CSV table of C-alpha atoms in Angstrom, one decimal:
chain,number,residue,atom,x,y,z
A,1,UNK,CA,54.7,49.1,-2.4
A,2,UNK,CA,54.2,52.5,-1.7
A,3,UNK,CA,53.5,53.8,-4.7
A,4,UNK,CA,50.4,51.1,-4.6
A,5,UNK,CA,49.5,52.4,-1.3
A,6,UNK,CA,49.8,55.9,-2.3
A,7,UNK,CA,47.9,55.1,-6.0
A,8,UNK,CA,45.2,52.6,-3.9
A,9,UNK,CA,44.6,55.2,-1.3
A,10,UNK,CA,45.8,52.7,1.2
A,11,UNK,CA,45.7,53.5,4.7
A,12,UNK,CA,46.3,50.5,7.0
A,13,UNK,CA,49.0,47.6,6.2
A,14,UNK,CA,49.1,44.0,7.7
A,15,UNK,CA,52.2,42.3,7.6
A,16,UNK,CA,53.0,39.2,9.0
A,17,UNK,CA,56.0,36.0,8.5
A,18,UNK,CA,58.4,34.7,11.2
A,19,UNK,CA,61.1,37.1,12.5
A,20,UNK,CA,63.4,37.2,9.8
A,21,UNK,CA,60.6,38.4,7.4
A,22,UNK,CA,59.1,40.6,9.4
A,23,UNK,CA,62.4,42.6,10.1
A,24,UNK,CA,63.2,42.5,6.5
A,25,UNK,CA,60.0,44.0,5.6
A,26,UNK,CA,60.1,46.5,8.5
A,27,UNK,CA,64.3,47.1,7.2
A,28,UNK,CA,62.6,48.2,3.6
A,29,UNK,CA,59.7,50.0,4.6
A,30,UNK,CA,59.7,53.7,4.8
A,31,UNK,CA,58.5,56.0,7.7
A,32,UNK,CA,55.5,56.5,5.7
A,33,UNK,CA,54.8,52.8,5.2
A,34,UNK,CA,55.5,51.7,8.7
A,35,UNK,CA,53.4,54.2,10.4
A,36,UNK,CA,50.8,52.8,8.5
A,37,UNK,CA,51.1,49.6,10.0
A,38,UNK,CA,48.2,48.2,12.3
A,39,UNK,CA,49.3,44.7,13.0
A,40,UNK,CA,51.7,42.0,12.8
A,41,UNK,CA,51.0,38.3,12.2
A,42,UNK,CA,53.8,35.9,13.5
A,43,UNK,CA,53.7,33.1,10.9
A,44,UNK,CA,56.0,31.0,8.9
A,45,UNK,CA,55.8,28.8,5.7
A,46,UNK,CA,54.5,25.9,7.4
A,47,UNK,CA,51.2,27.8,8.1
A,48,UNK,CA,48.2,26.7,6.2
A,49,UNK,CA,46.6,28.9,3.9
A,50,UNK,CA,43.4,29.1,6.0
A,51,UNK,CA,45.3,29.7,9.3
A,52,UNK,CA,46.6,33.0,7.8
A,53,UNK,CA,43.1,33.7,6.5
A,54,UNK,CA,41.4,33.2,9.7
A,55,UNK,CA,44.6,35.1,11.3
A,56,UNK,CA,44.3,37.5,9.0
A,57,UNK,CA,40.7,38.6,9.2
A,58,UNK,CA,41.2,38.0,12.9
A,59,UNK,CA,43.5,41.2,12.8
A,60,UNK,CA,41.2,43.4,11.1
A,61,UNK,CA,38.3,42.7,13.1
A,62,UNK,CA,40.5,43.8,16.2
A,63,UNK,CA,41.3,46.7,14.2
A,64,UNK,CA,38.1,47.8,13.1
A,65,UNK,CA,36.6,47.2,16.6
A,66,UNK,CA,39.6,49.7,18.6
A,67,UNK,CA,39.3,51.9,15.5
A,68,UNK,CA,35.4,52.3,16.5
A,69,UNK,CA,36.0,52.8,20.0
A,70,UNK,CA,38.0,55.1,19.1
A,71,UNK,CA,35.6,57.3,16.9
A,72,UNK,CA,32.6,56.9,19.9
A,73,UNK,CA,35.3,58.5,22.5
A,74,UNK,CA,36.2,61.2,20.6
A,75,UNK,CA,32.3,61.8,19.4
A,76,UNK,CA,31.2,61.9,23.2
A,77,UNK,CA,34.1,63.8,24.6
A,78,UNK,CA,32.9,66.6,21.5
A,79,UNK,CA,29.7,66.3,23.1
């Protein structure tokens, strides 16, 4: 995984399972890899495939919005 991320230029990870996963994941995941992640979906297997997409794009909206708030703050306080 993080030699995809490094070769993919891949800056922001999404993860998301039930608890057990998500520690797992979290347990294999280097400092690099883990600051990289934004979010955290709490799902399990039961989920529907368009739950975790709608979930899923859900995320990165949020993301994308608080990451463009972001940029406007730090352009006016430049200002």
């Amino acid at each position: 995984l993080e030699r995809l991320v490094r070769d993919e230029g891949i800056d922001k990870i999404l993860i998301g399972g039930d608890e057990v996963v998500l520690s797992f994941l979290r347990a294999q995941m280097t400092p690099a890899l883990a600051e990289r992640i934004v979010d955290t979906l709490r799902l399990d297997m039961t989920t529907p495939d368009h739950k975790v997409l709608e979930d899923t794009f859900e995320a990165i909206r949020q993301v994308d919005a608080q990451e463009d708030v972001d940029k406007v703050g730090r352009m006016l306080n430049a200002w």
